Amino acid sequence: MKKVYYLSTCTTCKRIIDELGELIADFEKQDIKNEQMTFDQIDEMKERIGSYESLFSRKAMKYRSMGLGDKNLSETDYRKLIQEEYTFLKRPVIIVDDQIFIGNSKKVVESLKEYLS
């Protein structure tokens, strides 16, 4: 499997996709704003990384506006929130074979480039 989950309105996602260029040219790309993720897709990501919390972004504006910082969220909560609101997914998420790369940190992007080279 070669897939990129991203947000087309996110300048960071665009920058990373552009930076990776030909390395991910043949990957399937899913704009999570225009094509909602299914529970099956989220479950597949979780299987690769180990937890739904690892996929969850606390930087999303809705995290604060919904008061989620004051709540003790379970794995079930993280799964449901990611599926219902695309901004809760750390992005981009890039799946290559049995590997998963989550987020936009320099370390993650460098690891992905190294893996693809």
Tab-separated table of N, CA, C and O in Angstrom:
chain	number	residue	atom	x	y	z
A	1	MET	N	0.844	-1.183	0.000
A	1	MET	CA	0.000	0.000	0.000
A	1	MET	C	0.885	1.241	0.000
A	1	MET	O	1.882	1.309	0.706
A	2	LYS	N	0.481	2.205	-0.795
A	2	LYS	CA	1.175	3.499	-0.855
A	2	LYS	C	0.101	4.568	-0.856
A	2	LYS	O	-0.609	4.743	-1.851
A	3	LYS	N	-0.037	5.265	0.289
A	3	LYS	CA	-1.144	6.210	0.411
A	3	LYS	C	-0.735	7.412	1.245
A	3	LYS	O	0.029	7.290	2.191
A	4	VAL	N	-1.302	8.565	0.871
A	4	VAL	CA	-1.087	9.809	1.602
A	4	VAL	C	-2.445	10.343	2.031
A	4	VAL	O	-3.334	10.546	1.198
A	5	TYR	N	-2.611	10.543	3.335
A	5	TYR	CA	-3.784	11.221	3.865
A	5	TYR	C	-3.330	12.636	4.188
A	5	TYR	O	-2.371	12.833	4.938
A	6	TYR	N	-4.001	13.622	3.600
A	6	TYR	CA	-3.565	14.999	3.768
A	6	TYR	C	-4.769	15.931	3.716
A	6	TYR	O	-5.896	15.507	3.437
A	7	LEU	N	-4.504	17.204	3.968
A	7	LEU	CA	-5.525	18.230	3.895
A	7	LEU	C	-5.074	19.236	2.845
A	7	LEU	O	-4.016	19.855	2.979
A	8	SER	N	-5.863	19.401	1.797
A	8	SER	CA	-5.456	20.250	0.671
A	8	SER	C	-5.332	21.725	1.050
A	8	SER	O	-4.623	22.470	0.388
A	9	THR	N	-5.999	22.132	2.112
A	9	THR	CA	-5.921	23.530	2.542
A	9	THR	C	-4.784	23.780	3.525
A	9	THR	O	-4.571	24.913	3.954
A	10	CYS	N	-4.040	22.755	3.858
A	10	CYS	CA	-2.940	22.859	4.821
A	10	CYS	C	-1.630	23.142	4.070
A	10	CYS	O	-1.174	22.316	3.285
A	11	THR	N	-1.061	24.309	4.318
A	11	THR	CA	0.175	24.678	3.617
A	11	THR	C	1.335	23.755	3.993
A	11	THR	O	2.196	23.495	3.158
A	12	THR	N	1.341	23.261	5.202
A	12	THR	CA	2.407	22.344	5.622
A	12	THR	C	2.306	21.024	4.862
A	12	THR	O	3.313	20.495	4.401
A	13	CYS	N	1.093	20.500	4.712
A	13	CYS	CA	0.903	19.270	3.928
A	13	CYS	C	1.360	19.488	2.491
A	13	CYS	O	2.064	18.641	1.925
A	14	LYS	N	0.955	20.616	1.907
A	14	LYS	CA	1.346	20.913	0.527
A	14	LYS	C	2.867	20.981	0.397
A	14	LYS	O	3.436	20.454	-0.553
A	15	ARG	N	3.506	21.649	1.355
A	15	ARG	CA	4.963	21.788	1.311
A	15	ARG	C	5.645	20.423	1.368
A	15	ARG	O	6.554	20.137	0.590
A	16	ILE	N	5.182	19.557	2.256
A	16	ILE	CA	5.789	18.234	2.402
A	16	ILE	C	5.557	17.399	1.144
A	16	ILE	O	6.473	16.747	0.651
A	17	ILE	N	4.356	17.429	0.599
A	17	ILE	CA	4.055	16.677	-0.627
A	17	ILE	C	4.922	17.181	-1.776
A	17	ILE	O	5.483	16.392	-2.536
A	18	ASP	N	5.057	18.501	-1.884
A	18	ASP	CA	5.919	19.074	-2.925
A	18	ASP	C	7.379	18.675	-2.715
A	18	ASP	O	8.085	18.350	-3.671
A	19	GLU	N	7.815	18.699	-1.458
A	19	GLU	CA	9.195	18.346	-1.126
A	19	GLU	C	9.493	16.887	-1.476
A	19	GLU	O	10.573	16.561	-1.948
A	20	LEU	N	8.519	16.026	-1.270
A	20	LEU	CA	8.706	14.600	-1.564
A	20	LEU	C	8.606	14.321	-3.062
A	20	LEU	O	9.184	13.348	-3.551
A	21	GLY	N	7.862	15.157	-3.771
A	21	GLY	CA	7.778	15.114	-5.222
A	21	GLY	C	7.669	13.732	-5.830
A	21	GLY	O	6.702	12.999	-5.612
A	22	GLU	N	8.664	13.375	-6.625
A	22	GLU	CA	8.674	12.107	-7.364
A	22	GLU	C	8.672	10.885	-6.452
A	22	GLU	O	8.244	9.810	-6.861
A	23	LEU	N	9.155	11.028	-5.216
A	23	LEU	CA	9.200	9.889	-4.297
A	23	LEU	C	7.803	9.346	-3.991
A	23	LEU	O	7.645	8.164	-3.693
A	24	ILE	N	6.794	10.234	-4.065
A	24	ILE	CA	5.422	9.785	-3.769
A	24	ILE	C	4.482	10.042	-4.942
A	24	ILE	O	3.262	10.021	-4.771
A	25	ALA	N	5.019	10.237	-6.126
A	25	ALA	CA	4.198	10.549	-7.303
A	25	ALA	C	3.154	9.474	-7.596
A	25	ALA	O	2.043	9.786	-8.026
A	26	ASP	N	3.479	8.217	-7.341
A	26	ASP	CA	2.549	7.128	-7.656
A	26	ASP	C	1.682	6.712	-6.462
A	26	ASP	O	0.962	5.727	-6.522
A	27	PHE	N	1.736	7.461	-5.361
A	27	PHE	CA	0.936	7.143	-4.187
A	27	PHE	C	-0.507	7.592	-4.400
A	27	PHE	O	-0.764	8.610	-5.042
A	28	GLU	N	-1.440	6.840	-3.839
A	28	GLU	CA	-2.835	7.275	-3.802
A	28	GLU	C	-2.919	8.411	-2.778
A	28	GLU	O	-2.337	8.323	-1.699
A	29	LYS	N	-3.613	9.480	-3.122
A	29	LYS	CA	-3.728	10.625	-2.220
A	29	LYS	C	-5.192	10.850	-1.875
A	29	LYS	O	-6.051	10.830	-2.737
A	30	GLN	N	-5.441	11.043	-0.583
A	30	GLN	CA	-6.801	11.280	-0.118
A	30	GLN	C	-6.850	12.573	0.668
A	30	GLN	O	-6.252	12.683	1.733
A	31	ASP	N	-7.565	13.555	0.128
A	31	ASP	CA	-7.804	14.812	0.828
A	31	ASP	C	-8.908	14.537	1.851
A	31	ASP	O	-10.066	14.331	1.483
A	32	ILE	N	-8.550	14.526	3.122
A	32	ILE	CA	-9.483	14.095	4.163
A	32	ILE	C	-10.622	15.077	4.412
A	32	ILE	O	-11.598	14.733	5.053
A	33	LYS	N	-10.502	16.284	3.867
A	33	LYS	CA	-11.607	17.234	3.983
A	33	LYS	C	-12.684	16.911	2.954
A	33	LYS	O	-13.878	16.999	3.237
A	34	ASN	N	-12.269	16.520	1.765
A	34	ASN	CA	-13.212	16.231	0.690
A	34	ASN	C	-13.679	14.783	0.654
A	34	ASN	O	-14.716	14.488	0.080
A	35	GLU	N	-12.889	13.893	1.233
A	35	GLU	CA	-13.249	12.474	1.275
A	35	GLU	C	-13.024	11.964	2.694
A	35	GLU	O	-11.910	11.644	3.088
A	36	GLN	N	-14.107	11.935	3.459
A	36	GLN	CA	-14.026	11.563	4.870
A	36	GLN	C	-13.406	10.176	5.052
A	36	GLN	O	-13.692	9.247	4.288
A	37	MET	N	-12.565	10.065	6.060
A	37	MET	CA	-11.950	8.774	6.368
A	37	MET	C	-12.992	7.839	6.976
A	37	MET	O	-13.872	8.272	7.702
A	38	THR	N	-12.834	6.574	6.688
A	38	THR	CA	-13.716	5.567	7.261
A	38	THR	C	-13.080	5.023	8.546
A	38	THR	O	-11.879	5.190	8.781
A	39	PHE	N	-13.899	4.364	9.356
A	39	PHE	CA	-13.352	3.713	10.539
A	39	PHE	C	-12.332	2.652	10.148
A	39	PHE	O	-11.337	2.462	10.832
A	40	ASP	N	-12.568	1.962	9.031
A	40	ASP	CA	-11.615	0.945	8.570
A	40	ASP	C	-10.247	1.569	8.280
A	40	ASP	O	-9.211	0.990	8.628
A	41	GLN	N	-10.240	2.736	7.640
A	41	GLN	CA	-8.976	3.402	7.348
A	41	GLN	C	-8.271	3.824	8.639
A	41	GLN	O	-7.054	3.643	8.785
A	42	ILE	N	-9.019	4.371	9.569
A	42	ILE	CA	-8.449	4.800	10.848
A	42	ILE	C	-7.936	3.592	11.622
A	42	ILE	O	-6.847	3.632	12.216
A	43	ASP	N	-8.697	2.497	11.602
A	43	ASP	CA	-8.280	1.271	12.289
A	43	ASP	C	-6.987	0.719	11.682
A	43	ASP	O	-6.116	0.228	12.403
A	44	GLU	N	-6.869	0.806	10.362
A	44	GLU	CA	-5.653	0.339	9.689
A	44	GLU	C	-4.445	1.166	10.130
A	44	GLU	O	-3.372	0.622	10.389
A	45	MET	N	-4.620	2.467	10.230
A	45	MET	CA	-3.530	3.325	10.713
A	45	MET	C	-3.149	2.951	12.146
A	45	MET	O	-1.976	2.863	12.486
A	46	LYS	N	-4.162	2.737	12.967
A	46	LYS	CA	-3.927	2.384	14.376
A	46	LYS	C	-3.150	1.082	14.488
A	46	LYS	O	-2.253	0.952	15.317
A	47	GLU	N	-3.480	0.112	13.646
A	47	GLU	CA	-2.770	-1.170	13.677
A	47	GLU	C	-1.281	-0.981	13.393
A	47	GLU	O	-0.442	-1.667	13.950
A	48	ARG	N	-0.957	-0.036	12.531
A	48	ARG	CA	0.441	0.210	12.154
A	48	ARG	C	1.197	0.996	13.222
A	48	ARG	O	2.383	0.820	13.382
A	49	ILE	N	0.505	1.892	13.937
A	49	ILE	CA	1.191	2.773	14.892
A	49	ILE	C	0.990	2.335	16.342
A	49	ILE	O	1.801	2.633	17.195
A	50	GLY	N	-0.108	1.634	16.628
A	50	GLY	CA	-0.292	1.102	17.976
A	50	GLY	C	-1.380	1.743	18.810
A	50	GLY	O	-1.866	1.133	19.758
A	51	SER	N	-1.771	2.988	18.489
A	51	SER	CA	-2.842	3.618	19.266
A	51	SER	C	-3.507	4.714	18.450
A	51	SER	O	-2.901	5.298	17.547
A	52	TYR	N	-4.755	4.981	18.799
A	52	TYR	CA	-5.470	6.084	18.149
A	52	TYR	C	-4.918	7.422	18.638
A	52	TYR	O	-4.876	8.393	17.898
A	53	GLU	N	-4.484	7.439	19.887
A	53	GLU	CA	-3.937	8.676	20.452
A	53	GLU	C	-2.727	9.157	19.653
A	53	GLU	O	-2.532	10.357	19.480
A	54	SER	N	-1.932	8.235	19.116
A	54	SER	CA	-0.760	8.599	18.308
A	54	SER	C	-1.157	9.297	17.010
A	54	SER	O	-0.353	10.006	16.413
A	55	LEU	N	-2.380	9.097	16.572
A	55	LEU	CA	-2.885	9.711	15.344
A	55	LEU	C	-3.574	11.054	15.608
A	55	LEU	O	-3.863	11.798	14.683
A	56	PHE	N	-3.807	11.349	16.868
A	56	PHE	CA	-4.650	12.479	17.260
A	56	PHE	C	-3.835	13.757	17.425
A	56	PHE	O	-2.790	13.775	18.068
A	57	SER	N	-4.349	14.836	16.838
A	57	SER	CA	-3.684	16.142	16.941
A	57	SER	C	-4.357	16.999	18.004
A	57	SER	O	-5.544	17.327	17.886
A	58	ARG	N	-3.586	17.375	18.995
A	58	ARG	CA	-4.089	18.285	20.024
A	58	ARG	C	-3.912	19.746	19.599
A	58	ARG	O	-4.288	20.641	20.324
A	59	LYS	N	-3.327	19.973	18.431
A	59	LYS	CA	-3.131	21.332	17.929
A	59	LYS	C	-4.363	21.873	17.209
A	59	LYS	O	-4.443	23.059	16.929
A	60	ALA	N	-5.308	21.006	16.915
A	60	ALA	CA	-6.524	21.423	16.210
A	60	ALA	C	-7.293	22.447	17.039
A	60	ALA	O	-7.405	22.308	18.258
A	61	MET	N	-7.799	23.476	16.379
A	61	MET	CA	-8.561	24.519	17.083
A	61	MET	C	-9.760	23.937	17.826
A	61	MET	O	-10.098	24.391	18.912
A	62	LYS	N	-10.371	22.938	17.246
A	62	LYS	CA	-11.554	22.337	17.872
A	62	LYS	C	-11.209	21.614	19.175
A	62	LYS	O	-12.073	21.441	20.026
A	63	TYR	N	-9.957	21.218	19.327
A	63	TYR	CA	-9.536	20.554	20.563
A	63	TYR	C	-9.795	21.482	21.744
A	63	TYR	O	-10.345	21.075	22.759
A	64	ARG	N	-9.406	22.738	21.586
A	64	ARG	CA	-9.619	23.718	22.657
A	64	ARG	C	-11.084	24.142	22.728
A	64	ARG	O	-11.662	24.210	23.812
A	65	SER	N	-11.679	24.428	21.577
A	65	SER	CA	-13.052	24.939	21.580
A	65	SER	C	-14.052	23.916	22.133
A	65	SER	O	-15.072	24.306	22.692
A	66	MET	N	-13.741	22.646	21.979
A	66	MET	CA	-14.621	21.600	22.508
A	66	MET	C	-14.272	21.248	23.956
A	66	MET	O	-14.919	20.392	24.560
A	67	GLY	N	-13.236	21.884	24.495
A	67	GLY	CA	-12.840	21.628	25.881
A	67	GLY	C	-12.271	20.243	26.102
A	67	GLY	O	-12.354	19.696	27.202
A	68	LEU	N	-11.680	19.653	25.078
A	68	LEU	CA	-11.194	18.276	25.189
A	68	LEU	C	-9.961	18.154	26.073
A	68	LEU	O	-9.681	17.076	26.593
A	69	GLY	N	-9.236	19.258	26.267
A	69	GLY	CA	-8.056	19.222	27.130
A	69	GLY	C	-8.412	18.927	28.579
A	69	GLY	O	-7.581	18.460	29.344
A	70	ASP	N	-9.657	19.216	28.943
A	70	ASP	CA	-10.119	18.990	30.313
A	70	ASP	C	-10.717	17.605	30.514
A	70	ASP	O	-11.123	17.263	31.622
A	71	LYS	N	-10.784	16.837	29.432
A	71	LYS	CA	-11.411	15.521	29.513
A	71	LYS	C	-10.359	14.423	29.451
A	71	LYS	O	-9.301	14.585	28.859
A	72	ASN	N	-10.686	13.295	30.045
A	72	ASN	CA	-9.819	12.122	29.995
A	72	ASN	C	-10.320	11.247	28.843
A	72	ASN	O	-11.264	10.482	29.007
A	73	LEU	N	-9.689	11.397	27.678
A	73	LEU	CA	-10.163	10.702	26.484
A	73	LEU	C	-9.651	9.262	26.426
A	73	LEU	O	-8.491	8.993	26.734
A	74	SER	N	-10.521	8.374	25.978
A	74	SER	CA	-10.157	6.965	25.806
A	74	SER	C	-9.764	6.724	24.346
A	74	SER	O	-9.967	7.579	23.483
A	75	GLU	N	-9.222	5.565	24.063
A	75	GLU	CA	-8.894	5.193	22.682
A	75	GLU	C	-10.152	5.236	21.809
A	75	GLU	O	-10.104	5.674	20.666
A	76	THR	N	-11.284	4.827	22.363
A	76	THR	CA	-12.556	4.875	21.628
A	76	THR	C	-12.920	6.318	21.292
A	76	THR	O	-13.379	6.600	20.183
A	77	ASP	N	-12.684	7.229	22.244
A	77	ASP	CA	-12.959	8.648	22.005
A	77	ASP	C	-12.081	9.188	20.880
A	77	ASP	O	-12.571	9.882	19.982
A	78	TYR	N	-10.775	8.881	20.925
A	78	TYR	CA	-9.856	9.350	19.891
A	78	TYR	C	-10.302	8.852	18.515
A	78	TYR	O	-10.331	9.604	17.548
A	79	ARG	N	-10.653	7.573	18.438
A	79	ARG	CA	-11.080	6.976	17.164
A	79	ARG	C	-12.297	7.708	16.606
A	79	ARG	O	-12.350	8.086	15.435
A	80	LYS	N	-13.286	7.917	17.452
A	80	LYS	CA	-14.533	8.569	17.039
A	80	LYS	C	-14.276	10.023	16.627
A	80	LYS	O	-14.790	10.485	15.598
A	81	LEU	N	-13.488	10.745	17.404
A	81	LEU	CA	-13.210	12.152	17.101
A	81	LEU	C	-12.470	12.301	15.776
A	81	LEU	O	-12.772	13.195	14.988
A	82	ILE	N	-11.490	11.434	15.518
A	82	ILE	CA	-10.733	11.499	14.259
A	82	ILE	C	-11.659	11.252	13.071
A	82	ILE	O	-11.568	11.918	12.049
A	83	GLN	N	-12.571	10.311	13.208
A	83	GLN	CA	-13.471	9.993	12.104
A	83	GLN	C	-14.482	11.112	11.872
A	83	GLN	O	-14.791	11.453	10.742
A	84	GLU	N	-14.962	11.713	12.948
A	84	GLU	CA	-15.992	12.754	12.824
A	84	GLU	C	-15.425	14.097	12.365
A	84	GLU	O	-16.107	14.854	11.700
A	85	GLU	N	-14.198	14.407	12.745
A	85	GLU	CA	-13.622	15.729	12.469
A	85	GLU	C	-12.205	15.573	11.927
A	85	GLU	O	-11.285	15.249	12.663
A	86	TYR	N	-12.047	15.799	10.625
A	86	TYR	CA	-10.769	15.575	9.946
A	86	TYR	C	-9.602	16.353	10.555
A	86	TYR	O	-8.460	15.922	10.471
A	87	THR	N	-9.872	17.487	11.202
A	87	THR	CA	-8.764	18.280	11.754
A	87	THR	C	-8.080	17.597	12.932
A	87	THR	O	-6.987	18.011	13.328
A	88	PHE	N	-8.689	16.555	13.477
A	88	PHE	CA	-8.072	15.846	14.600
A	88	PHE	C	-7.009	14.835	14.171
A	88	PHE	O	-6.325	14.274	15.014
A	89	LEU	N	-6.869	14.589	12.890
A	89	LEU	CA	-5.816	13.675	12.429
A	89	LEU	C	-4.514	14.441	12.292
A	89	LEU	O	-4.457	15.484	11.645
A	90	LYS	N	-3.452	13.918	12.933
A	90	LYS	CA	-2.119	14.484	12.698
A	90	LYS	C	-1.818	14.247	11.236
A	90	LYS	O	-2.012	13.149	10.724
A	91	ARG	N	-1.314	15.265	10.568
A	91	ARG	CA	-1.117	15.098	9.140
A	91	ARG	C	0.173	15.729	8.666
A	91	ARG	O	0.676	16.616	9.332
A	92	PRO	N	0.604	15.269	7.515
A	92	PRO	CA	0.033	14.190	6.713
A	92	PRO	C	0.327	12.820	7.332
A	92	PRO	O	1.229	12.687	8.157
A	93	VAL	N	-0.439	11.836	6.919
A	93	VAL	CA	-0.159	10.439	7.249
A	93	VAL	C	0.214	9.772	5.939
A	93	VAL	O	-0.536	9.828	4.969
A	94	ILE	N	1.401	9.174	5.929
A	94	ILE	CA	1.875	8.514	4.713
A	94	ILE	C	2.157	7.054	5.044
A	94	ILE	O	2.917	6.760	5.963
A	95	ILE	N	1.503	6.183	4.288
A	95	ILE	CA	1.669	4.740	4.481
A	95	ILE	C	2.426	4.192	3.282
A	95	ILE	O	2.043	4.432	2.137
A	96	VAL	N	3.502	3.480	3.578
A	96	VAL	CA	4.314	2.837	2.542
A	96	VAL	C	4.532	1.400	2.989
A	96	VAL	O	5.173	1.161	4.015
A	97	ASP	N	3.974	0.474	2.233
A	97	ASP	CA	4.092	-0.946	2.574
A	97	ASP	C	3.591	-1.158	3.996
A	97	ASP	O	2.456	-0.850	4.285
A	98	ASP	N	4.448	-1.630	4.903
A	98	ASP	CA	4.018	-1.862	6.287
A	98	ASP	C	4.439	-0.731	7.225
A	98	ASP	O	4.285	-0.832	8.430
A	99	GLN	N	4.960	0.356	6.659
A	99	GLN	CA	5.422	1.495	7.452
A	99	GLN	C	4.388	2.621	7.439
A	99	GLN	O	3.651	2.785	6.478
A	100	ILE	N	4.388	3.408	8.530
A	100	ILE	CA	3.513	4.572	8.606
A	100	ILE	C	4.324	5.748	9.129
A	100	ILE	O	5.140	5.594	10.041
A	101	PHE	N	4.119	6.896	8.521
A	101	PHE	CA	4.802	8.127	8.897
A	101	PHE	C	3.717	9.158	9.187
A	101	PHE	O	2.900	9.466	8.320
A	102	ILE	N	3.720	9.671	10.423
A	102	ILE	CA	2.638	10.538	10.880
A	102	ILE	C	3.174	11.902	11.291
A	102	ILE	O	4.105	11.995	12.089
A	103	GLY	N	2.564	12.933	10.735
A	103	GLY	CA	2.883	14.285	11.157
A	103	GLY	C	3.890	14.972	10.264
A	103	GLY	O	4.341	14.435	9.262
A	104	ASN	N	4.236	16.180	10.667
A	104	ASN	CA	5.048	17.028	9.822
A	104	ASN	C	6.390	17.425	10.428
A	104	ASN	O	7.022	18.349	9.951
A	105	SER	N	6.805	16.728	11.474
A	105	SER	CA	8.087	17.081	12.084
A	105	SER	C	9.224	16.792	11.107
A	105	SER	O	9.119	15.910	10.251
A	106	LYS	N	10.277	17.537	11.245
A	106	LYS	CA	11.438	17.377	10.376
A	106	LYS	C	11.962	15.937	10.456
A	106	LYS	O	12.320	15.344	9.444
A	107	LYS	N	11.949	15.367	11.661
A	107	LYS	CA	12.441	14.002	11.874
A	107	LYS	C	11.599	12.984	11.088
A	107	LYS	O	12.140	12.077	10.457
A	108	VAL	N	10.287	13.142	11.111
A	108	VAL	CA	9.390	12.226	10.398
A	108	VAL	C	9.616	12.332	8.896
A	108	VAL	O	9.726	11.329	8.194
A	109	VAL	N	9.702	13.562	8.381
A	109	VAL	CA	9.891	13.770	6.948
A	109	VAL	C	11.245	13.206	6.496
A	109	VAL	O	11.329	12.537	5.459
A	110	GLU	N	12.282	13.418	7.296
A	110	GLU	CA	13.609	12.885	6.949
A	110	GLU	C	13.600	11.354	6.975
A	110	GLU	O	14.203	10.710	6.102
A	111	SER	N	12.925	10.772	7.966
A	111	SER	CA	12.830	9.301	8.035
A	111	SER	C	12.114	8.752	6.804
A	111	SER	O	12.513	7.718	6.254
A	112	LEU	N	11.065	9.421	6.383
A	112	LEU	CA	10.316	9.002	5.200
A	112	LEU	C	11.187	9.086	3.946
A	112	LEU	O	11.221	8.153	3.166
A	113	LYS	N	11.888	10.198	3.788
A	113	LYS	CA	12.776	10.353	2.625
A	113	LYS	C	13.817	9.242	2.602
A	113	LYS	O	14.083	8.660	1.542
A	114	GLU	N	14.380	8.958	3.759
A	114	GLU	CA	15.401	7.903	3.837
A	114	GLU	C	14.803	6.553	3.479
A	114	GLU	O	15.395	5.765	2.751
A	115	TYR	N	13.595	6.280	3.969
A	115	TYR	CA	12.932	5.011	3.687
A	115	TYR	C	12.643	4.856	2.196
A	115	TYR	O	12.767	3.781	1.638
A	116	LEU	N	12.222	5.948	1.556
A	116	LEU	CA	11.854	5.896	0.141
A	116	LEU	C	13.030	5.889	-0.812
A	116	LEU	O	12.899	5.517	-1.974
A	117	SER	N	14.192	6.314	-0.334
A	117	SER	CA	15.369	6.405	-1.213
A	117	SER	C	16.062	5.078	-1.422
A	117	SER	O	15.950	4.150	-0.726
